[in-house]
PDB file of C-alpha atoms in Angstrom:
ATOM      1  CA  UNK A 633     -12.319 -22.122 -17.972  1.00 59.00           C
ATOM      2  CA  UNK A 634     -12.600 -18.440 -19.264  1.00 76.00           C
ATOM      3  CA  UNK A 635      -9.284 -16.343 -18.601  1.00 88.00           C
ATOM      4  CA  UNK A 636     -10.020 -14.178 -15.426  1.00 93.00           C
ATOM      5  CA  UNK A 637      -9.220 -10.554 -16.015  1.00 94.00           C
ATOM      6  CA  UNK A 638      -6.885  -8.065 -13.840  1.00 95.00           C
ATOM      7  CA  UNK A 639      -8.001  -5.099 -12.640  1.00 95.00           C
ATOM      8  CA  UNK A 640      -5.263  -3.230 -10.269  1.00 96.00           C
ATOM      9  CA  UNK A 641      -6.425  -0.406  -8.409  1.00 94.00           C
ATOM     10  CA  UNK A 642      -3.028   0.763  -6.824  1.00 93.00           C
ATOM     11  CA  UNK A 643      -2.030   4.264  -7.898  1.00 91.00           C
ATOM     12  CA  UNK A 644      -0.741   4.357 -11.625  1.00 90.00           C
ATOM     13  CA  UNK A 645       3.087   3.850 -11.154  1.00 89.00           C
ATOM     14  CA  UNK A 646       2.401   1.199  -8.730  1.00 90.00           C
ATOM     15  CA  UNK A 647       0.338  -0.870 -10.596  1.00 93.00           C
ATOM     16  CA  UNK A 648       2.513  -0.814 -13.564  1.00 94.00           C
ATOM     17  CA  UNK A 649       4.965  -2.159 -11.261  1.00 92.00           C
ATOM     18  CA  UNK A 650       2.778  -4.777  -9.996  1.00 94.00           C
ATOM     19  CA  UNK A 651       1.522  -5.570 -13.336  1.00 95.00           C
ATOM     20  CA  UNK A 652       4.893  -6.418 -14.878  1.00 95.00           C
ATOM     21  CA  UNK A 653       5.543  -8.603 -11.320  1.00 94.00           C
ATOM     22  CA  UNK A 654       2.388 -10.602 -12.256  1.00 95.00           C
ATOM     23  CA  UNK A 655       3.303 -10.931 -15.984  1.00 93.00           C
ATOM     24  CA  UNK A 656       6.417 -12.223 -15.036  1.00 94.00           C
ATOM     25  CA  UNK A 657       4.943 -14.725 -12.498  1.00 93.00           C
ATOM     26  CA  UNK A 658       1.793 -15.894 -14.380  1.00 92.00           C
ATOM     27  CA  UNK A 659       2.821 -15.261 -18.154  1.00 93.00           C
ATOM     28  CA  UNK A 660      -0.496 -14.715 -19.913  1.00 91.00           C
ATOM     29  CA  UNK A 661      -2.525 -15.573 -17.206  1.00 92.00           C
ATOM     30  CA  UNK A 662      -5.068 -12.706 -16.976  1.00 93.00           C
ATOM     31  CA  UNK A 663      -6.278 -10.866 -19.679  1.00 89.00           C
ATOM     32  CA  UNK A 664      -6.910  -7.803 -19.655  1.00 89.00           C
ATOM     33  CA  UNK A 665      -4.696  -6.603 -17.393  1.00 92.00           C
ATOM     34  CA  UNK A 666      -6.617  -3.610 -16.558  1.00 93.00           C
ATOM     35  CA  UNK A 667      -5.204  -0.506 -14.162  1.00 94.00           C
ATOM     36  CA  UNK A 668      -8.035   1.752 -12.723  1.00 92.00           C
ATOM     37  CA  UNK A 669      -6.129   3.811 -10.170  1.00 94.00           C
ATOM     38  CA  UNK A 670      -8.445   4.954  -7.323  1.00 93.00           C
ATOM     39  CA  UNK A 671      -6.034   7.392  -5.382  1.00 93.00           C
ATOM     40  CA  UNK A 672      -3.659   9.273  -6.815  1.00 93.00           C
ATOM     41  CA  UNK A 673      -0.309  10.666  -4.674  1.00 94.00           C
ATOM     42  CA  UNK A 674       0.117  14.104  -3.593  1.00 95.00           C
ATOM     43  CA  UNK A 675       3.307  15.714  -2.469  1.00 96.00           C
ATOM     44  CA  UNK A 676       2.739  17.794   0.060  1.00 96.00           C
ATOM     45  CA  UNK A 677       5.642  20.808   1.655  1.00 96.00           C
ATOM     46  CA  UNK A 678       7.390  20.006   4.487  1.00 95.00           C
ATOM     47  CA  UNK A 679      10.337  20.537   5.942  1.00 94.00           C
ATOM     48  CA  UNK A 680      11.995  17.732   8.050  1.00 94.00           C
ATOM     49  CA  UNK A 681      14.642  17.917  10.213  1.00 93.00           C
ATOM     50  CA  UNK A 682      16.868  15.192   9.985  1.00 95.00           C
ATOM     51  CA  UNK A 683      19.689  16.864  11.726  1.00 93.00           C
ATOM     52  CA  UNK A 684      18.531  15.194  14.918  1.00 93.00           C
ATOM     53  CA  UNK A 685      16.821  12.634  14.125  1.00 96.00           C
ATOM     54  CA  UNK A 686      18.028   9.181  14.955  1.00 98.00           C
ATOM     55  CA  UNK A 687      15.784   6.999  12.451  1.00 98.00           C
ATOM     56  CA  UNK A 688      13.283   7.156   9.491  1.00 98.00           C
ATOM     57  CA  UNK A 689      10.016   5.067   9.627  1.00 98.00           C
ATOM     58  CA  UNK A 690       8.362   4.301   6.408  1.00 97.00           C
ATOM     59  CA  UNK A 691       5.151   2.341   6.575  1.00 93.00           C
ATOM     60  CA  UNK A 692       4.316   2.778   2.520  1.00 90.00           C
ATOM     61  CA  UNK A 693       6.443   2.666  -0.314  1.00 91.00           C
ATOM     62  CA  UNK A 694       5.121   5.835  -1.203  1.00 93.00           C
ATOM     63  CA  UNK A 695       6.478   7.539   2.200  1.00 96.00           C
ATOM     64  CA  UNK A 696       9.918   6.289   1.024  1.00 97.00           C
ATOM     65  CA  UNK A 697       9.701   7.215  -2.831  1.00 96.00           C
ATOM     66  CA  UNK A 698       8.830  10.571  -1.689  1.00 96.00           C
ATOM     67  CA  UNK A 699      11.318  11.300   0.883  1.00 97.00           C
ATOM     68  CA  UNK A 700      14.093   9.733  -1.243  1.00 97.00           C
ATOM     69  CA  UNK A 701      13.415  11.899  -4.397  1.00 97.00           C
ATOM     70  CA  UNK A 702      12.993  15.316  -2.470  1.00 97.00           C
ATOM     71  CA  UNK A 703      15.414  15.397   0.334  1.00 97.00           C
ATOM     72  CA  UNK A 704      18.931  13.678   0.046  1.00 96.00           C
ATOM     73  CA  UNK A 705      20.080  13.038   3.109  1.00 94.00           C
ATOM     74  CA  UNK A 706      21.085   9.020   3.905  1.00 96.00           C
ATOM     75  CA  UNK A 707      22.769   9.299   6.850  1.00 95.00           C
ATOM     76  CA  UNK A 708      19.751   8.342   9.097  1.00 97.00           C
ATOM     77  CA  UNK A 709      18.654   4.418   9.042  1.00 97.00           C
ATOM     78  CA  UNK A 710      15.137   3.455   8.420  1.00 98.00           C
ATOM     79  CA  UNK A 711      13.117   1.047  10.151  1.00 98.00           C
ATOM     80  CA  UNK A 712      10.222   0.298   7.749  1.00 97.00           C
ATOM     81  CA  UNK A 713       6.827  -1.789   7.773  1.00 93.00           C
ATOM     82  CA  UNK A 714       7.625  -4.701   5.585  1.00 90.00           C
ATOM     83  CA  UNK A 715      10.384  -6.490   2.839  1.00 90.00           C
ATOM     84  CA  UNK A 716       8.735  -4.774   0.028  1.00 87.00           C
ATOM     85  CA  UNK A 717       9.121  -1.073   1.898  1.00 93.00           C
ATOM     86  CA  UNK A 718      12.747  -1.689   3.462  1.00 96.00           C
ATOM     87  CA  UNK A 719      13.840  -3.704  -0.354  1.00 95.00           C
ATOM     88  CA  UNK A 720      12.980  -0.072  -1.694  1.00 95.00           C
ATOM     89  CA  UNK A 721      14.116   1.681   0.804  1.00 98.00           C
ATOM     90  CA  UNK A 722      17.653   0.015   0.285  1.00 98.00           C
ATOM     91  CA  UNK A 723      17.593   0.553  -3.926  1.00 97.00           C
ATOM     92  CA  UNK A 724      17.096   4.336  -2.866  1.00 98.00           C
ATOM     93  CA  UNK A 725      20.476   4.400  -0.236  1.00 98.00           C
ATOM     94  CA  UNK A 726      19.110   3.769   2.497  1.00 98.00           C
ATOM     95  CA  UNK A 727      20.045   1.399   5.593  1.00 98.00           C
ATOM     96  CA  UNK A 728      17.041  -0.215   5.620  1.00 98.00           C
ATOM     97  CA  UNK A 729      15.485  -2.853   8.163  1.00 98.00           C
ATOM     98  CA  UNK A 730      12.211  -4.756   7.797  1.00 97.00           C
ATOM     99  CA  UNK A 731       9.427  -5.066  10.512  1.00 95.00           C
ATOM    100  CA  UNK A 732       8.095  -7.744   8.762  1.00 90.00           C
ATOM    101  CA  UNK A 733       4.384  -7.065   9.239  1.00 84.00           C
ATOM    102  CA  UNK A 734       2.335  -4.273  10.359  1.00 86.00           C
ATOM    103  CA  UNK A 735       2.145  -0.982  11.749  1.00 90.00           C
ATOM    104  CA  UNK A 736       2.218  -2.958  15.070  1.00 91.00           C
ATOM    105  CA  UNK A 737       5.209  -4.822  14.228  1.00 93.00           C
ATOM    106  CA  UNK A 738       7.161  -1.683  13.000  1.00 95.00           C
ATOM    107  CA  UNK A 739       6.494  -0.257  16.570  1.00 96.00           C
ATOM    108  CA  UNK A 740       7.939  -3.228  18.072  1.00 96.00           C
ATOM    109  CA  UNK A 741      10.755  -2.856  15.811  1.00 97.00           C
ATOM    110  CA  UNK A 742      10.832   0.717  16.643  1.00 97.00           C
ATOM    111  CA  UNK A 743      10.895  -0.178  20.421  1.00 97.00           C
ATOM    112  CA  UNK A 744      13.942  -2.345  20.373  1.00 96.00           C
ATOM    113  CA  UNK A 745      15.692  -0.087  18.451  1.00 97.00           C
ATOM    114  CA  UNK A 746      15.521   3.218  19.803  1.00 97.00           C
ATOM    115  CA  UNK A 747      18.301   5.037  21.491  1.00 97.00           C
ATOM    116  CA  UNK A 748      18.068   7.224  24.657  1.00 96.00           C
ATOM    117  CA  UNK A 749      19.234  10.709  23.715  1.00 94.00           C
ATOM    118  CA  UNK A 750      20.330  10.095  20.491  1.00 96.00           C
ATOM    119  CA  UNK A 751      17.134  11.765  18.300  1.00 96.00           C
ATOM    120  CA  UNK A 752      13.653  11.173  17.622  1.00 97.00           C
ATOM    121  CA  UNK A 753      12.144   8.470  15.434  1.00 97.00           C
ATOM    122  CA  UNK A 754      10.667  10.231  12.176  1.00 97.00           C
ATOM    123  CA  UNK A 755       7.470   8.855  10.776  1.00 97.00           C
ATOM    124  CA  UNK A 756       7.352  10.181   6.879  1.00 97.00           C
ATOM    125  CA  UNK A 757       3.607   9.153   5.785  1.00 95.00           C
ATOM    126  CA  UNK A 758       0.816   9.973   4.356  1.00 93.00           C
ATOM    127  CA  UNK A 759      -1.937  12.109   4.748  1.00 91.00           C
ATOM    128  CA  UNK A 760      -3.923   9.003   5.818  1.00 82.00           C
ATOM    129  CA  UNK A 761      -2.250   6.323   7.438  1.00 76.00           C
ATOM    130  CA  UNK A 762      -3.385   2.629   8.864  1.00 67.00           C
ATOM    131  CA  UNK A 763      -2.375   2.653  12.810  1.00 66.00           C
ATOM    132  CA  UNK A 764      -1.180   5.123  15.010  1.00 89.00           C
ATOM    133  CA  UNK A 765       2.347   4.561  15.100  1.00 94.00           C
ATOM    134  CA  UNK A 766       3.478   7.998  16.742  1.00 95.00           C
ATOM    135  CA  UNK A 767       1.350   7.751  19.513  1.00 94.00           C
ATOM    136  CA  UNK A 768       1.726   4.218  20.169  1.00 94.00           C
ATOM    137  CA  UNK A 769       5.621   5.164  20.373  1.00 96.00           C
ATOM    138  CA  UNK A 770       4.826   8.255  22.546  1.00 96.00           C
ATOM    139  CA  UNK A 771       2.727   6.175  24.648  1.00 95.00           C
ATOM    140  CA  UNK A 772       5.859   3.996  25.368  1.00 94.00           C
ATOM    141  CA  UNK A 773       8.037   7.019  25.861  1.00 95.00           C
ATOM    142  CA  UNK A 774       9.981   7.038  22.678  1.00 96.00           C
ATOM    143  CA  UNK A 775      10.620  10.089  21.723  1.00 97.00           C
ATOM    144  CA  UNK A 776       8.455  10.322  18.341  1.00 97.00           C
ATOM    145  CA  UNK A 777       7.228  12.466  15.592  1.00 96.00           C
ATOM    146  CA  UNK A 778       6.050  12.507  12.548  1.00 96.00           C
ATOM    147  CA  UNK A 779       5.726  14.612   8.932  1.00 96.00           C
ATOM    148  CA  UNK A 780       2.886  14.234   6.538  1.00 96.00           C
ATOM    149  CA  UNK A 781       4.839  14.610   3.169  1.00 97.00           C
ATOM    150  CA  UNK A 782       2.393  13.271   0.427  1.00 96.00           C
ATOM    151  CA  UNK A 783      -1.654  12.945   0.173  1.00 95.00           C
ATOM    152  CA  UNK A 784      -3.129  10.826  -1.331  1.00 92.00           C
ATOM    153  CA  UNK A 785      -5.888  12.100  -3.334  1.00 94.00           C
ATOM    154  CA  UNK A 786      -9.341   9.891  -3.524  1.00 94.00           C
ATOM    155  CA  UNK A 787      -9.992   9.213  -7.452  1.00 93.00           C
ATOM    156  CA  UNK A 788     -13.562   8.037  -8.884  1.00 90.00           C
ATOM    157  CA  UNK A 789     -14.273   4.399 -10.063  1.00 88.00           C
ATOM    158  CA  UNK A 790     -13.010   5.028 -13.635  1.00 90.00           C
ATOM    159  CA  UNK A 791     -14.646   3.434 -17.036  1.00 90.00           C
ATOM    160  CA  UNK A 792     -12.093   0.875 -17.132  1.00 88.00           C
ATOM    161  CA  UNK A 793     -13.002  -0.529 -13.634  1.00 89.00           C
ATOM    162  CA  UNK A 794     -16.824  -0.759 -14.615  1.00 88.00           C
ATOM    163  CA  UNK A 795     -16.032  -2.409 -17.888  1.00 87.00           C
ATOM    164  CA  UNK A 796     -14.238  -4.760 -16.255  1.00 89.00           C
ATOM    165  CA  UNK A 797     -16.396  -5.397 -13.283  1.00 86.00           C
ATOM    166  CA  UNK A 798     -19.636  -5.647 -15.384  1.00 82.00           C
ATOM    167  CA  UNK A 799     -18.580  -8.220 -17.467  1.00 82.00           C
ATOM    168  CA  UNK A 800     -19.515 -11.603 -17.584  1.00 84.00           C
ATOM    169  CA  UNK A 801     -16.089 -13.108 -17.106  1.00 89.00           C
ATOM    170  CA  UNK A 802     -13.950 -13.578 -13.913  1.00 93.00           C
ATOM    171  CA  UNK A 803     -12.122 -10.820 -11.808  1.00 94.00           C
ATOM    172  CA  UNK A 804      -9.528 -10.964 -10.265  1.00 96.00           C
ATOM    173  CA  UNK A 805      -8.444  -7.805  -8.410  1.00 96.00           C
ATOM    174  CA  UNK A 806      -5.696  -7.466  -5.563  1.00 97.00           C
ATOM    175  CA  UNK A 807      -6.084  -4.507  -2.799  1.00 96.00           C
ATOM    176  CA  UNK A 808      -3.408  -3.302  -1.012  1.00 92.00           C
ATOM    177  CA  UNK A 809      -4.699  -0.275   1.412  1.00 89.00           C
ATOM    178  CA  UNK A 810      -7.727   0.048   4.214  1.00 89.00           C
ATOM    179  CA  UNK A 811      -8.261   3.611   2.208  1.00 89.00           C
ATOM    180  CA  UNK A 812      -9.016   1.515  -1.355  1.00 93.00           C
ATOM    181  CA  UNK A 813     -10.790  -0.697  -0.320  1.00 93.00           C
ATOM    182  CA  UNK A 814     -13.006   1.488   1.768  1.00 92.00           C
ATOM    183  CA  UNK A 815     -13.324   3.548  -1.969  1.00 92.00           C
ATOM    184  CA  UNK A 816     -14.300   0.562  -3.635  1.00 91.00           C
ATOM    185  CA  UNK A 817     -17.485   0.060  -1.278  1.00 89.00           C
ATOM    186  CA  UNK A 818     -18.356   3.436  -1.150  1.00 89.00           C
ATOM    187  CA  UNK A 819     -18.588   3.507  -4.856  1.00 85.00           C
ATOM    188  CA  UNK A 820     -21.425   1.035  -4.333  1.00 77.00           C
ATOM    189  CA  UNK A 821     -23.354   3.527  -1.935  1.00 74.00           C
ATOM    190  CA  UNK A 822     -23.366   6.028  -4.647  1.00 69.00           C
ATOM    191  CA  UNK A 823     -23.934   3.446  -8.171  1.00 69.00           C
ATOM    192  CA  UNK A 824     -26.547   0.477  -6.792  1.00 63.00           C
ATOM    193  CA  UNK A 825     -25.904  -0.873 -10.693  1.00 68.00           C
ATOM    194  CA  UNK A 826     -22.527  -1.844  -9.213  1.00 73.00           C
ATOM    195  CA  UNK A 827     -22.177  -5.544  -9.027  1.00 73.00           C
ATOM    196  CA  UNK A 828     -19.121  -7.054  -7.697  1.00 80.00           C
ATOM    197  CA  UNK A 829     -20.791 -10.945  -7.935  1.00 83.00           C
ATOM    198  CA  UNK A 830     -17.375 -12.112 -10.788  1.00 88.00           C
ATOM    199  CA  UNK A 831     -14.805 -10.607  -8.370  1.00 92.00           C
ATOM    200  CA  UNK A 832     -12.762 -12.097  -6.341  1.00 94.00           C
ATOM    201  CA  UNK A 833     -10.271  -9.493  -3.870  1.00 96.00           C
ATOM    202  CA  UNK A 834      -7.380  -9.811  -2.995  1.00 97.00           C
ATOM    203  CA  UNK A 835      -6.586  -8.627   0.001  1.00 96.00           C
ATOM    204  CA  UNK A 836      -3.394  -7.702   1.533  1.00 92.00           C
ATOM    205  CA  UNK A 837      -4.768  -7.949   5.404  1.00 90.00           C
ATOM    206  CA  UNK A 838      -7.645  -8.163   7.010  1.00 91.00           C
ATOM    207  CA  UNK A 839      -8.008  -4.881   7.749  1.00 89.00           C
ATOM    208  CA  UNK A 840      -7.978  -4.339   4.246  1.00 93.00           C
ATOM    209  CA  UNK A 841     -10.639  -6.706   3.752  1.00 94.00           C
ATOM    210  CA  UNK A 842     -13.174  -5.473   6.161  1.00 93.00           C
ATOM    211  CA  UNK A 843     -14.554  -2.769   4.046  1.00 93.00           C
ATOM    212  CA  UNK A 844     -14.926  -5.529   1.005  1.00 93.00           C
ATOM    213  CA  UNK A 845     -17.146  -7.466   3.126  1.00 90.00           C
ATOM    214  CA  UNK A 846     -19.589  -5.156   2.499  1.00 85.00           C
ATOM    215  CA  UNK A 847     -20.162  -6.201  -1.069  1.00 83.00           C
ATOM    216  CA  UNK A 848     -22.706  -8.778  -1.794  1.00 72.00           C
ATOM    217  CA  UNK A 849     -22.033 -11.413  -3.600  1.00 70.00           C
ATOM    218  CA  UNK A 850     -17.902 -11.131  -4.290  1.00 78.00           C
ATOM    219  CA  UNK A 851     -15.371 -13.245  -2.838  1.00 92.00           C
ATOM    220  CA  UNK A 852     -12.424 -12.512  -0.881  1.00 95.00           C
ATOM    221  CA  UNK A 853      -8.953 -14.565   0.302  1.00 96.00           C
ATOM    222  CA  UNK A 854      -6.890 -12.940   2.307  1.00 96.00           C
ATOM    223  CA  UNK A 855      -2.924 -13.005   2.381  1.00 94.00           C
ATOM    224  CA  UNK A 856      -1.851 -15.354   5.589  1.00 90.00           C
ATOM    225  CA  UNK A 857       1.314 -12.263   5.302  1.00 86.00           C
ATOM    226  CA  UNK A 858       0.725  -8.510   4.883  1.00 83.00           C
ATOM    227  CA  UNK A 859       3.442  -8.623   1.713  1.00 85.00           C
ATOM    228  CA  UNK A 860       2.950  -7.781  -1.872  1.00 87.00           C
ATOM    229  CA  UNK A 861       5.014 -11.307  -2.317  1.00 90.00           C
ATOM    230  CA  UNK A 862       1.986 -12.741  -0.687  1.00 93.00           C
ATOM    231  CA  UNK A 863      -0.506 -11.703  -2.862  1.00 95.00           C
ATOM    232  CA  UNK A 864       1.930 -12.836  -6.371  1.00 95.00           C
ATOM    233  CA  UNK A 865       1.847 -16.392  -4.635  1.00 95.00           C
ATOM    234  CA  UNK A 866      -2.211 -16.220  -4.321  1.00 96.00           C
ATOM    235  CA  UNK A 867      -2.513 -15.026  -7.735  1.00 95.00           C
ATOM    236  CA  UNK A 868      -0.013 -17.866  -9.227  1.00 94.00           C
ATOM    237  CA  UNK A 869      -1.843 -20.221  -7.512  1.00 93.00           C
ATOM    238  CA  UNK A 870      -5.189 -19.261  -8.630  1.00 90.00           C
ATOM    239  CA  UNK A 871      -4.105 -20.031 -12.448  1.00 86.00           C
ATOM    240  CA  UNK A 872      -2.195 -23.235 -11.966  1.00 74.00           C
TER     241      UNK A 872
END
C-alpha cells in the first residue's frame, strides 16, 4: 500500500503544531507531510475592557493566543469551546474551563455559569466565527458582548496543495474550520482541473464537512467529537 501523504491546511504555526502531534503519533506514517496554509491570522486593534468583565470566552485557539500575547490581564476566568482551547488557555495563565463541544455547548456552559451583576461575558474571536454565541447569550438575558481581535485573512490554494492533490498517491488531509473548508471548494469553482478523487478529509464536525461534500469524487469521515484529539485517533487508525 503506497504511503498516503499529509497535506495540513491550518494556518502556518498551527499546522506545525499539528504536524509534530501526528509525527509523534504515527512515526513515519505520511510522507510528505505537506503544510499549505489557506488563511492566515490577522491582529486586529481593540481595546477590551476587562475591568468589568466577569469571564472570557474563547471559541479558537487563535482568540486565546491573541488575547494572551497582547493584553496581560489573568484575573478574569475563561470558559472556552473545547480541551484543546481551555488546555491552551491554561499554559497561557489562565483559569480555564472546557465546554467540551461546540459553540452550542460553550453557551450552555456560559449559561450555568454566569453571575447576576457581577460583569459581562467577553467573547474574544475572530473576524469570522462558527455560531452566534453573543446573541444566543443575549437572547437568554446574559449580559454579553463581544470584541473582534484578529482576522483571519483568506489565502489562495498554494503550489504545494496542488502538487499534492494532483498526484497519483493517497491524501490524507484533516480540516478544522467551516471557513477552510468552504476555501477548499471554492477553489474548485475557480480551477475545474482541480481533482480531489485521492483525498480523503478529515473533518473536525459536520459543519465542517458540509462544504467538502461538494467535491466529487473525495471521501470524507467525520470526528464522532469536535477535538483536535479526535482527528490524531482517526489518522492513527487509518495507518495501523
Amino acid at each position: 500500500m503506497q504511503q498516503p501523504a499529509l497535506l495540513l491546511t491550518r494556518p502556518r504555526e498551527q499546522a506545525m503544531e499539528f504536524a509534530a502531534k501526528i509525527e509523534a503519533r504515527c512515526p513515519g506514517a505520511f510522507s510528505p507531510i505537506a503544510i499549505a496554509s489557506m488563511l492566515e491570522i490577522v491582529p486586529e486593534p481593540a481595546s477590551p475592557d476587562f475591568s468589568c468583565c466577569q469571564a472570557l470566552l474563547f471559541t479558537s485557539r487563535n482568540g486565546v493566543v491573541q488575547c494572551a500575547t497582547r493584553w496581560p490581564e489573568r484575573h478574569v476566568p475563561a470558559l472556552c469551546v473545547g480541551k484543546a482551547t481551555a488546555g491552551l488557555a491554561r499554559e497561557h495563565g489562565y483559569a480555564a474551563t472546557s465546554a467540551d463541544g461546540d459553540v452550542a455547548a460553550l453557551a450552555s456552559l456560559a449559561v450555568q455559569s454566569y453571575l447576576p451583576g457581577a460583569g459581562t461575558m467577553l467573547h474574544m474571536r475572530g473576524e469570522t466565527t462558527a455560531g452566534a454565541l453573543t446573541q444566543a447569550l443575549v437572547a437568554e438575558g446574559i449580559d454579553a458582548s463581544e470584541q473582534i481581535i484578529y482576522s483571519q485573512k483568506p489565502l489562495p490554494l498554494s503550489d504545494t496543495a496542488r502538487h499534492v492533490i494532483s498526484g497519483d498517491g493517497p491524501v490524507v488531509a484533516p480540516v478544522f474550520s467551516p471557513r477552510t473548508a468552504a476555501l477548499i471548494a471554492a477553489a474548485t469553482e475557480h480551477d475545474q482541473s482541480l481533482g480531489f478523487r485521492n483525498v480523503t478529509f478529515v473533518a473536525l464536525s459536520e459543519a465542517v464537512a458540509r462544504p467538502l461534500r461538494s467535491l466529487g469524487g473525495s471521501k470524507i469521515v467525520v470526528c464522532e467529537r469536535p477535538e483536535a484529539s479526535s482527528i490524531l485517533d482517526i489518522l492513527q487508525a487509518m495507518t495501523g
